[in-house]
Amino acid sequence: MAVALASVAATTRSILLRDTDQRINGLLAQEAGEFANFEEQGFDPETGRPFTDPGRLLRVFLERQYADLDEELIGLVGEAGSRPTQIIQQREIPVGRPLHQDADARRRIYASPHSTGTLDRPEGEIRWAKVTVARYGGEPAAAFVVAFHPGREQARADEVFRVLLAISGVALLMTTGIAWVVAGRILKPVRLVRTTAAQLTEQDLTRRIPVHGHDDVAALAETFNAMLDRLERAFATQRRFVDDAGHELRTPITIVRGHLELMGDDPAEREETVRLVTDELDRMSRIVEDLLLLAKSERPDFVTPEPVQLAELTADVYVNARTLGDREWVLAEVADREARLDPQRITQAMVQLAQNAVQHTTTGQTIRMGSRSDGARIELYVADSGPGVQARDAEVIFERFRRGTARRGVRGSGAGLGLSIVRAIAEGHGGRAELRTTEGGGATFVLTLD
């Protein structure tokens, strides 16, 4: 801003000086033109005839003129190339050292072969124009000179320049103060972001930045808060993974250690112990795989949607599910349309629901599968004819390590992660997993994808 204000002041001074130069040049040309016209067409008022005496011509002309401020109109008479011997002036001017008092300046102008010019003196600059008087015989040489002293005009431009600089300085100070206050208010949320970031720890990610307004700084605060939300979810997922793994793996590890400590030398006992340990290790492996899958569900690449024919996908899932158990499998309905989803994840979720239905039904009971669509919404479901789910279990059955107690009256043998995986797959597609009541008993699990 200082550079801009200084440039404005300098440009203003330059424009004022240029206007002064143009006005002076116009004034000199006008006065010289008026004298040349008078010399050519004027008559001596005493004789009524054209002028023949240069001195008389100059005196009559100057008597009829009135010079502007800082302007001199004088006549010089004398031999060409020498100092003029006669000076005819109109009036005194209140500037420095006028031309009619400066013999050296008069001589230089009178002897100059040019009709206009600028004379630099210690007392000040002079802009001049000269019209040489025509010689008719033996009369001496003469010239009409218009001299202008631009010092006052230039001083006025310099004064304006100094005033503009002073005003610009005051404006710069005021603007700096205002900018300091405004910038402080604008950057306050940024400092708050920095302070909040400095106070964040792995144990405390709950701090958020207050959002006010709808400007870019507010958008920055919202973005930062969204980043903190993602970090908090990521750390929560990590902690939950560690807690879940420690909780669920503690039991099989204890069982394995107990069997190994009590194992004797009897071959049959050793064989039974190895079998039990192997079962527990397999269970631990399944738990770890399920936990890793749930941890991966927090990543954006958990599902990879692609165009899929829903009818074909439903039929493939039905064929795969029939191998899970000796039940009466029924493909109730299929939706004949194309949808964007991850076929592998959807198949994984539907097979998990089918496995869940097999665990809670007996041989010969009916399990129905199918898909349907209503506008943009798609539903894939698995319905069994088992004992169903009690109301108190319906609220928690999709949570990790939560198993319903009412289906067949006992807990299942799994770790309670299957339905959590189903819900994660549904939410990865922007949908949800639901439990609905089934007419005639049983439970219906539905994947709803919008």
Short mmCIF file of C-alpha atoms in Angstrom, two decimals:
data_model
loop_
_atom_site.label_atom_id
_atom_site.label_comp_id
_atom_site.label_asym_id
_atom_site.label_seq_id
_atom_site.Cartn_x
_atom_site.Cartn_y
_atom_site.Cartn_z
CA MET A 1 0.00 0.00 0.00
CA ALA A 2 2.94 2.35 0.69
CA VAL A 3 4.23 1.74 -2.83
CA ALA A 4 0.76 2.33 -4.27
CA LEU A 5 0.24 5.60 -2.36
CA ALA A 6 3.71 6.87 -3.29
CA SER A 7 3.02 5.98 -6.91
CA VAL A 8 -0.26 7.91 -6.83
CA ALA A 9 1.49 10.99 -5.39
CA ALA A 10 4.32 10.81 -7.93
CA THR A 11 1.86 10.29 -10.79
CA THR A 12 -0.21 13.26 -9.63
CA ARG A 13 2.91 15.47 -9.56
CA SER A 14 3.91 14.26 -13.02
CA ILE A 15 0.44 15.06 -14.38
CA LEU A 16 0.48 18.54 -12.81
CA LEU A 17 3.93 19.29 -14.27
CA ARG A 18 2.83 18.02 -17.67
CA ASP A 19 -0.26 20.23 -17.59
CA THR A 20 1.93 23.18 -16.58
CA ASP A 21 4.26 22.52 -19.51
CA GLN A 22 1.35 22.30 -21.91
CA ARG A 23 -0.17 25.52 -20.60
CA ILE A 24 3.16 27.38 -20.80
CA ASN A 25 3.84 26.15 -24.32
CA GLY A 26 0.35 27.18 -25.37
CA LEU A 27 0.77 30.60 -23.76
CA LEU A 28 4.13 31.20 -25.48
CA ALA A 29 2.75 30.15 -28.84
CA GLN A 30 -0.30 32.39 -28.40
CA GLU A 31 1.67 35.50 -27.48
CA ALA A 32 4.18 34.95 -30.28
CA GLY A 33 1.36 34.43 -32.77
CA GLU A 34 -0.41 37.62 -31.67
CA PHE A 35 2.75 39.68 -32.15
CA ALA A 36 3.48 38.15 -35.55
CA ASN A 37 -0.09 38.94 -36.62
CA PHE A 38 0.20 42.55 -35.31
CA GLU A 39 3.52 43.02 -37.08
CA GLU A 40 2.03 41.85 -40.36
CA GLN A 41 -1.33 43.64 -40.23
CA GLY A 42 -0.98 46.44 -37.64
CA PHE A 43 -0.72 50.22 -38.32
CA ASP A 44 1.01 52.98 -36.40
CA PRO A 45 -1.83 54.96 -34.66
CA GLU A 46 0.07 58.26 -35.19
CA THR A 47 0.68 57.89 -38.95
CA GLY A 48 -1.96 55.39 -39.95
CA ARG A 49 0.69 53.57 -41.94
CA PRO A 50 2.50 50.26 -41.38
CA PHE A 51 5.30 50.32 -38.85
CA THR A 52 8.83 50.99 -40.10
CA ASP A 53 10.58 51.46 -36.77
CA PRO A 54 11.03 48.24 -34.75
CA GLY A 55 11.15 50.14 -31.51
CA ARG A 56 7.90 51.92 -32.26
CA LEU A 57 6.28 48.58 -33.28
CA LEU A 58 7.31 46.91 -30.05
CA ARG A 59 6.24 49.84 -27.84
CA VAL A 60 2.78 50.15 -29.41
CA PHE A 61 2.20 46.39 -29.18
CA LEU A 62 3.31 46.12 -25.57
CA GLU A 63 1.13 49.06 -24.54
CA ARG A 64 -1.90 47.06 -25.67
CA GLN A 65 -0.97 43.82 -23.82
CA TYR A 66 -1.34 42.71 -20.25
CA ALA A 67 0.97 39.90 -19.17
CA ASP A 68 -0.21 37.05 -16.99
CA LEU A 69 1.32 36.35 -13.62
CA ASP A 70 4.89 35.02 -13.97
CA GLU A 71 4.94 36.15 -17.63
CA GLU A 72 7.17 38.83 -19.21
CA LEU A 73 6.56 40.54 -22.53
CA ILE A 74 9.59 42.55 -23.60
CA GLY A 75 11.10 44.01 -26.73
CA LEU A 76 14.81 43.92 -27.47
CA VAL A 77 16.50 46.25 -29.94
CA GLY A 78 20.15 46.10 -30.99
CA GLU A 79 22.63 44.56 -33.35
CA ALA A 80 22.11 40.85 -34.08
CA GLY A 81 24.49 38.53 -32.23
CA SER A 82 25.32 41.14 -29.61
CA ARG A 83 23.83 42.44 -26.39
CA PRO A 84 20.57 44.40 -27.01
CA THR A 85 20.93 48.14 -26.53
CA GLN A 86 17.28 48.98 -25.83
CA ILE A 87 14.75 47.19 -23.60
CA ILE A 88 11.04 47.76 -23.83
CA GLN A 89 9.06 46.15 -21.08
CA GLN A 90 5.49 46.21 -19.97
CA ARG A 91 5.66 45.88 -16.18
CA GLU A 92 7.56 44.45 -13.26
CA ILE A 93 6.82 40.86 -12.17
CA PRO A 94 7.16 39.58 -8.59
CA VAL A 95 9.41 36.60 -9.29
CA GLY A 96 13.03 35.94 -8.53
CA ARG A 97 15.17 37.85 -11.00
CA PRO A 98 13.14 39.00 -14.03
CA LEU A 99 14.54 38.77 -17.50
CA HIS A 100 14.76 42.52 -18.05
CA GLN A 101 17.18 42.71 -15.11
CA ASP A 102 19.35 39.80 -16.28
CA ALA A 103 21.66 41.12 -18.98
CA ASP A 104 23.36 37.80 -19.63
CA ALA A 105 20.05 35.98 -20.04
CA ARG A 106 18.78 38.70 -22.45
CA ARG A 107 21.94 38.41 -24.51
CA ARG A 108 21.72 34.62 -24.75
CA ILE A 109 18.06 34.70 -25.79
CA TYR A 110 18.58 37.58 -28.23
CA ALA A 111 21.55 35.86 -29.85
CA SER A 112 19.93 32.39 -30.01
CA PRO A 113 19.10 31.16 -33.52
CA HIS A 114 16.02 29.30 -32.16
CA SER A 115 12.54 30.71 -31.79
CA THR A 116 11.79 28.91 -28.49
CA GLY A 117 13.80 27.40 -25.70
CA THR A 118 14.47 26.95 -22.01
CA LEU A 119 17.06 28.92 -20.13
CA ASP A 120 18.47 27.45 -16.92
CA ARG A 121 19.69 30.00 -14.40
CA PRO A 122 20.67 29.83 -10.74
CA GLU A 123 17.77 32.20 -10.06
CA GLY A 124 15.27 29.92 -11.75
CA GLU A 125 14.26 28.45 -15.07
CA ILE A 126 12.86 30.59 -17.93
CA ARG A 127 10.74 29.30 -20.80
CA TRP A 128 10.85 31.72 -23.73
CA ALA A 129 9.65 32.30 -27.26
CA LYS A 130 11.09 34.90 -29.65
CA VAL A 131 9.78 36.58 -32.78
CA THR A 132 12.42 38.47 -34.77
CA VAL A 133 11.17 41.78 -36.18
CA ALA A 134 11.58 42.11 -39.93
CA ARG A 135 14.15 44.70 -41.01
CA TYR A 136 13.10 47.24 -43.65
CA GLY A 137 16.30 49.19 -44.16
CA GLY A 138 18.99 50.57 -41.96
CA GLU A 139 17.09 50.22 -38.71
CA PRO A 140 18.67 48.19 -35.95
CA ALA A 141 17.76 44.56 -35.29
CA ALA A 142 14.85 43.86 -32.88
CA ALA A 143 12.91 40.96 -31.39
CA PHE A 144 9.78 40.39 -29.36
CA VAL A 145 10.36 38.00 -26.46
CA VAL A 146 7.80 36.18 -24.32
CA ALA A 147 9.37 34.84 -21.15
CA PHE A 148 7.62 32.69 -18.54
CA HIS A 149 8.94 31.84 -15.11
CA PRO A 150 7.55 28.34 -14.25
CA GLY A 151 9.03 28.23 -10.76
CA ARG A 152 5.77 29.17 -9.02
CA GLU A 153 3.78 26.56 -11.00
CA GLN A 154 6.40 23.88 -10.34
CA ALA A 155 6.47 24.80 -6.65
CA ARG A 156 2.70 24.41 -6.55
CA ALA A 157 3.00 20.91 -8.07
CA ASP A 158 5.71 20.07 -5.54
CA GLU A 159 3.50 21.34 -2.74
CA VAL A 160 0.63 19.15 -3.92
CA PHE A 161 3.09 16.23 -4.05
CA ARG A 162 4.21 16.86 -0.45
CA VAL A 163 0.60 17.20 0.74
CA LEU A 164 -0.32 13.94 -0.97
CA LEU A 165 2.66 12.24 0.65
CA ALA A 166 1.60 13.52 4.05
CA ILE A 167 -2.01 12.41 3.52
CA SER A 168 -0.78 9.07 2.22
CA GLY A 169 1.39 8.63 5.30
CA VAL A 170 -1.55 9.29 7.61
CA ALA A 171 -3.78 7.00 5.51
CA LEU A 172 -1.09 4.31 5.62
CA LEU A 173 -0.87 4.51 9.41
CA MET A 174 -4.66 4.38 9.76
CA THR A 175 -4.93 1.52 7.28
CA THR A 176 -2.15 -0.36 9.04
CA GLY A 177 -3.99 -0.07 12.34
CA ILE A 178 -7.29 -1.12 10.80
CA ALA A 179 -5.61 -3.95 8.90
CA TRP A 180 -3.94 -5.10 12.12
CA VAL A 181 -7.30 -5.29 13.89
CA VAL A 182 -9.13 -6.87 10.93
CA ALA A 183 -6.35 -9.37 10.25
CA GLY A 184 -6.35 -10.29 13.91
CA ARG A 185 -10.08 -11.00 13.78
CA ILE A 186 -9.73 -12.91 10.52
CA LEU A 187 -6.79 -14.97 11.75
CA LYS A 188 -8.31 -15.67 15.16
CA PRO A 189 -9.92 -18.93 13.93
CA VAL A 190 -6.59 -19.89 12.35
CA ARG A 191 -4.83 -19.35 15.67
CA LEU A 192 -7.62 -21.33 17.30
CA VAL A 193 -6.98 -24.15 14.81
CA ARG A 194 -3.28 -24.07 15.70
CA THR A 195 -4.01 -24.01 19.44
CA THR A 196 -6.52 -26.83 19.12
CA ALA A 197 -4.07 -28.91 17.06
CA ALA A 198 -1.38 -28.33 19.70
CA GLN A 199 -3.72 -29.52 22.46
CA LEU A 200 -4.78 -32.69 20.65
CA THR A 201 -3.41 -35.96 21.95
CA GLU A 202 -4.05 -39.57 21.12
CA GLN A 203 -6.13 -39.83 24.29
CA ASP A 204 -8.19 -36.64 23.74
CA LEU A 205 -9.59 -35.95 20.28
CA THR A 206 -12.83 -34.40 21.46
CA ARG A 207 -11.93 -30.70 21.06
CA ARG A 208 -13.65 -28.86 18.22
CA ILE A 209 -13.44 -25.35 16.79
CA PRO A 210 -16.54 -23.13 17.01
CA VAL A 211 -17.80 -22.26 13.52
CA HIS A 212 -19.23 -18.78 12.94
CA GLY A 213 -20.42 -17.41 9.60
CA HIS A 214 -20.07 -18.81 6.11
CA ASP A 215 -16.74 -17.42 4.89
CA ASP A 216 -13.52 -19.23 3.97
CA VAL A 217 -12.28 -19.23 7.56
CA ALA A 218 -15.51 -20.88 8.69
CA ALA A 219 -15.05 -23.45 5.91
CA LEU A 220 -11.51 -24.05 7.19
CA ALA A 221 -12.84 -24.63 10.70
CA GLU A 222 -15.49 -27.02 9.39
CA THR A 223 -12.87 -28.93 7.40
CA PHE A 224 -10.61 -29.13 10.44
CA ASN A 225 -13.48 -30.38 12.61
CA ALA A 226 -14.35 -32.98 9.97
CA MET A 227 -10.71 -34.10 9.99
CA LEU A 228 -10.84 -34.41 13.77
CA ASP A 229 -14.04 -36.48 13.45
CA ARG A 230 -12.26 -38.85 11.08
CA LEU A 231 -9.23 -39.06 13.37
CA GLU A 232 -11.42 -39.72 16.38
CA ARG A 233 -13.27 -42.48 14.52
CA ALA A 234 -9.97 -43.98 13.36
CA PHE A 235 -8.51 -44.00 16.88
CA ALA A 236 -11.79 -45.33 18.28
CA THR A 237 -11.74 -48.11 15.69
CA GLN A 238 -8.17 -48.92 16.60
CA ARG A 239 -8.90 -48.99 20.32
CA ARG A 240 -12.04 -51.02 19.79
CA PHE A 241 -10.10 -53.48 17.64
CA VAL A 242 -7.49 -53.92 20.35
CA ASP A 243 -10.10 -54.20 23.10
CA ASP A 244 -12.22 -56.65 21.12
CA ALA A 245 -9.26 -58.75 20.15
CA GLY A 246 -8.00 -58.87 23.73
CA HIS A 247 -11.45 -59.69 25.06
CA GLU A 248 -12.32 -62.44 22.58
CA LEU A 249 -8.90 -64.03 22.29
CA ARG A 250 -8.40 -64.28 26.03
CA THR A 251 -10.85 -67.22 26.38
CA PRO A 252 -9.43 -69.48 23.62
CA ILE A 253 -5.89 -68.71 24.76
CA THR A 254 -6.80 -69.71 28.31
CA ILE A 255 -8.43 -72.91 27.04
CA VAL A 256 -5.39 -73.80 24.93
CA ARG A 257 -3.00 -73.15 27.82
CA GLY A 258 -5.13 -75.17 30.21
CA HIS A 259 -5.32 -78.17 27.91
CA LEU A 260 -1.60 -78.08 27.21
CA GLU A 261 -0.74 -77.85 30.91
CA LEU A 262 -2.99 -80.81 31.77
CA MET A 263 -1.97 -82.94 28.81
CA GLY A 264 -0.51 -86.28 29.95
CA ASP A 265 1.50 -88.98 28.24
CA ASP A 266 -1.45 -91.09 27.13
CA PRO A 267 -1.61 -91.11 23.27
CA ALA A 268 -5.41 -90.96 23.23
CA GLU A 269 -5.38 -88.03 25.64
CA ARG A 270 -2.74 -86.27 23.57
CA GLU A 271 -4.80 -86.77 20.41
CA GLU A 272 -7.91 -85.34 22.09
CA THR A 273 -5.93 -82.37 23.44
CA VAL A 274 -4.47 -81.63 19.99
CA ARG A 275 -7.97 -81.72 18.52
CA LEU A 276 -9.34 -79.32 21.13
CA VAL A 277 -6.37 -76.96 20.75
CA THR A 278 -6.73 -77.00 16.98
CA ASP A 279 -10.43 -76.12 17.26
CA GLU A 280 -9.62 -73.20 19.54
CA LEU A 281 -6.85 -72.01 17.22
CA ASP A 282 -9.25 -72.15 14.28
CA ARG A 283 -11.73 -70.14 16.30
CA MET A 284 -9.05 -67.58 17.12
CA SER A 285 -8.12 -67.34 13.44
CA ARG A 286 -11.75 -66.68 12.47
CA ILE A 287 -12.06 -64.01 15.14
CA VAL A 288 -8.90 -62.26 13.93
CA GLU A 289 -10.06 -62.38 10.31
CA ASP A 290 -13.45 -60.95 11.26
CA LEU A 291 -11.88 -58.19 13.34
CA LEU A 292 -9.53 -57.27 10.50
CA LEU A 293 -12.48 -57.17 8.12
CA LEU A 294 -14.40 -54.86 10.47
CA ALA A 295 -11.34 -52.62 10.83
CA LYS A 296 -11.03 -52.46 7.04
CA SER A 297 -14.69 -51.40 6.79
CA GLU A 298 -13.65 -47.94 8.03
CA ARG A 299 -11.52 -47.42 4.91
CA PRO A 300 -12.97 -45.72 1.81
CA ASP A 301 -11.94 -48.63 -0.44
CA PHE A 302 -13.84 -51.19 1.63
CA VAL A 303 -16.43 -51.55 -1.15
CA THR A 304 -15.80 -51.18 -4.88
CA PRO A 305 -19.16 -50.59 -6.61
CA GLU A 306 -19.69 -51.66 -10.21
CA PRO A 307 -22.70 -52.26 -12.45
CA VAL A 308 -24.25 -55.63 -11.52
CA GLN A 309 -27.33 -57.49 -12.74
CA LEU A 310 -29.27 -57.98 -9.54
CA ALA A 311 -31.17 -61.06 -10.72
CA GLU A 312 -27.95 -62.87 -11.63
CA LEU A 313 -26.29 -61.90 -8.34
CA THR A 314 -29.30 -63.14 -6.32
CA ALA A 315 -29.30 -66.48 -8.14
CA ASP A 316 -25.55 -66.94 -7.56
CA VAL A 317 -25.94 -66.20 -3.83
CA TYR A 318 -28.84 -68.68 -3.63
CA VAL A 319 -26.76 -71.43 -5.25
CA ASN A 320 -23.85 -70.80 -2.85
CA ALA A 321 -26.11 -70.71 0.21
CA ARG A 322 -27.74 -74.07 -0.54
CA THR A 323 -24.46 -75.82 0.33
CA LEU A 324 -24.49 -74.48 3.88
CA GLY A 325 -27.00 -76.92 5.29
CA ASP A 326 -29.80 -79.42 4.62
CA ARG A 327 -32.68 -76.98 4.61
CA GLU A 328 -35.59 -76.27 2.35
CA TRP A 329 -34.09 -73.39 0.37
CA VAL A 330 -36.51 -71.18 -1.56
CA LEU A 331 -35.63 -68.42 -4.04
CA ALA A 332 -38.73 -66.32 -3.38
CA GLU A 333 -38.19 -63.43 -5.85
CA VAL A 334 -35.54 -61.59 -7.82
CA ALA A 335 -35.29 -57.97 -8.93
CA ASP A 336 -34.61 -57.78 -12.65
CA ARG A 337 -32.58 -54.58 -12.85
CA GLU A 338 -29.02 -53.25 -12.83
CA ALA A 339 -27.48 -51.78 -9.70
CA ARG A 340 -24.11 -50.35 -8.68
CA LEU A 341 -22.71 -52.38 -5.80
CA ASP A 342 -19.78 -54.54 -4.79
CA PRO A 343 -20.84 -58.10 -5.75
CA GLN A 344 -18.20 -59.76 -3.55
CA ARG A 345 -19.16 -57.84 -0.42
CA ILE A 346 -22.89 -58.32 -1.04
CA THR A 347 -22.33 -62.05 -1.56
CA GLN A 348 -20.30 -62.17 1.66
CA ALA A 349 -23.09 -60.45 3.61
CA MET A 350 -25.85 -62.63 2.16
CA VAL A 351 -23.90 -65.84 2.79
CA GLN A 352 -23.32 -64.70 6.37
CA LEU A 353 -27.07 -64.16 6.81
CA ALA A 354 -27.73 -67.57 5.28
CA GLN A 355 -25.18 -69.17 7.63
CA ASN A 356 -26.89 -67.42 10.54
CA ALA A 357 -30.25 -68.80 9.40
CA VAL A 358 -28.83 -72.32 9.15
CA GLN A 359 -27.49 -72.10 12.71
CA HIS A 360 -30.93 -71.24 14.05
CA THR A 361 -33.02 -73.73 12.07
CA THR A 362 -33.16 -77.46 11.92
CA THR A 363 -33.12 -79.94 9.04
CA GLY A 364 -36.06 -79.49 6.72
CA GLN A 365 -37.04 -76.02 7.86
CA THR A 366 -37.56 -73.37 5.22
CA ILE A 367 -35.14 -70.56 4.44
CA ARG A 368 -36.24 -68.03 1.83
CA MET A 369 -33.95 -65.70 -0.07
CA GLY A 370 -34.61 -63.02 -2.64
CA SER A 371 -34.23 -59.46 -3.86
CA ARG A 372 -36.67 -56.70 -4.76
CA SER A 373 -36.57 -53.07 -5.81
CA ASP A 374 -38.77 -50.06 -5.26
CA GLY A 375 -37.62 -47.13 -7.34
CA ALA A 376 -34.00 -46.43 -6.44
CA ARG A 377 -34.16 -48.59 -3.31
CA ILE A 378 -32.97 -52.21 -3.39
CA GLU A 379 -33.63 -54.89 -0.78
CA LEU A 380 -31.89 -58.26 -0.47
CA TYR A 381 -33.18 -60.51 2.29
CA VAL A 382 -32.86 -63.88 4.02
CA ALA A 383 -35.90 -65.16 5.98
CA ASP A 384 -35.88 -68.24 8.16
CA SER A 385 -38.58 -70.15 10.03
CA GLY A 386 -36.66 -70.51 13.28
CA PRO A 387 -37.57 -69.29 16.76
CA GLY A 388 -37.05 -65.60 15.89
CA VAL A 389 -35.38 -62.84 17.90
CA GLN A 390 -36.72 -61.37 21.12
CA ALA A 391 -37.41 -57.64 21.25
CA ARG A 392 -34.65 -56.95 23.75
CA ASP A 393 -32.10 -58.57 21.45
CA ALA A 394 -33.25 -56.81 18.27
CA GLU A 395 -31.62 -53.52 19.39
CA VAL A 396 -28.16 -54.98 19.97
CA ILE A 397 -27.94 -57.96 17.64
CA PHE A 398 -25.90 -56.02 15.01
CA GLU A 399 -23.30 -54.85 17.55
CA ARG A 400 -19.96 -56.55 17.90
CA PHE A 401 -19.76 -59.60 20.16
CA ARG A 402 -23.48 -59.38 20.94
CA ARG A 403 -25.42 -62.58 20.42
CA GLY A 404 -29.11 -63.08 20.87
CA THR A 405 -30.19 -65.44 23.62
CA ALA A 406 -33.65 -66.37 22.38
CA ARG A 407 -32.91 -68.20 19.17
CA ARG A 408 -33.24 -71.85 20.00
CA GLY A 409 -32.83 -70.79 23.63
CA VAL A 410 -28.99 -70.81 23.63
CA ARG A 411 -26.16 -68.69 22.38
CA GLY A 412 -24.58 -69.56 19.08
CA SER A 413 -21.05 -70.83 18.88
CA GLY A 414 -19.75 -67.86 16.91
CA ALA A 415 -17.94 -64.81 18.23
CA GLY A 416 -20.83 -62.47 17.54
CA LEU A 417 -19.16 -60.65 14.64
CA GLY A 418 -21.18 -61.98 11.69
CA LEU A 419 -24.06 -59.50 11.85
CA SER A 420 -21.61 -56.67 12.57
CA ILE A 421 -19.87 -57.52 9.30
CA VAL A 422 -23.25 -57.54 7.51
CA ARG A 423 -24.07 -54.09 8.88
CA ALA A 424 -20.62 -52.77 7.90
CA ILE A 425 -21.08 -54.01 4.33
CA ALA A 426 -24.55 -52.41 4.11
CA GLU A 427 -23.29 -49.09 5.47
CA GLY A 428 -20.34 -49.23 3.08
CA HIS A 429 -22.92 -49.14 0.26
CA GLY A 430 -24.70 -46.21 1.89
CA GLY A 431 -27.51 -48.46 3.15
CA ARG A 432 -28.44 -50.29 6.33
CA ALA A 433 -29.08 -53.74 7.74
CA GLU A 434 -32.48 -54.38 9.33
CA LEU A 435 -34.23 -57.11 11.31
CA ARG A 436 -37.90 -57.56 10.49
CA THR A 437 -40.50 -59.86 11.97
CA THR A 438 -41.60 -62.82 9.90
CA GLU A 439 -45.16 -63.97 9.55
CA GLY A 440 -45.55 -67.38 11.13
CA GLY A 441 -42.37 -67.08 13.19
CA GLY A 442 -38.72 -66.72 12.37
CA ALA A 443 -36.61 -63.73 11.49
CA THR A 444 -36.00 -61.78 8.29
CA PHE A 445 -32.70 -59.95 7.81
CA VAL A 446 -32.76 -57.31 5.08
CA LEU A 447 -30.01 -55.35 3.32
CA THR A 448 -31.56 -52.04 2.22
CA LEU A 449 -29.47 -50.13 -0.34
CA ASP A 450 -30.66 -46.68 -1.46
#
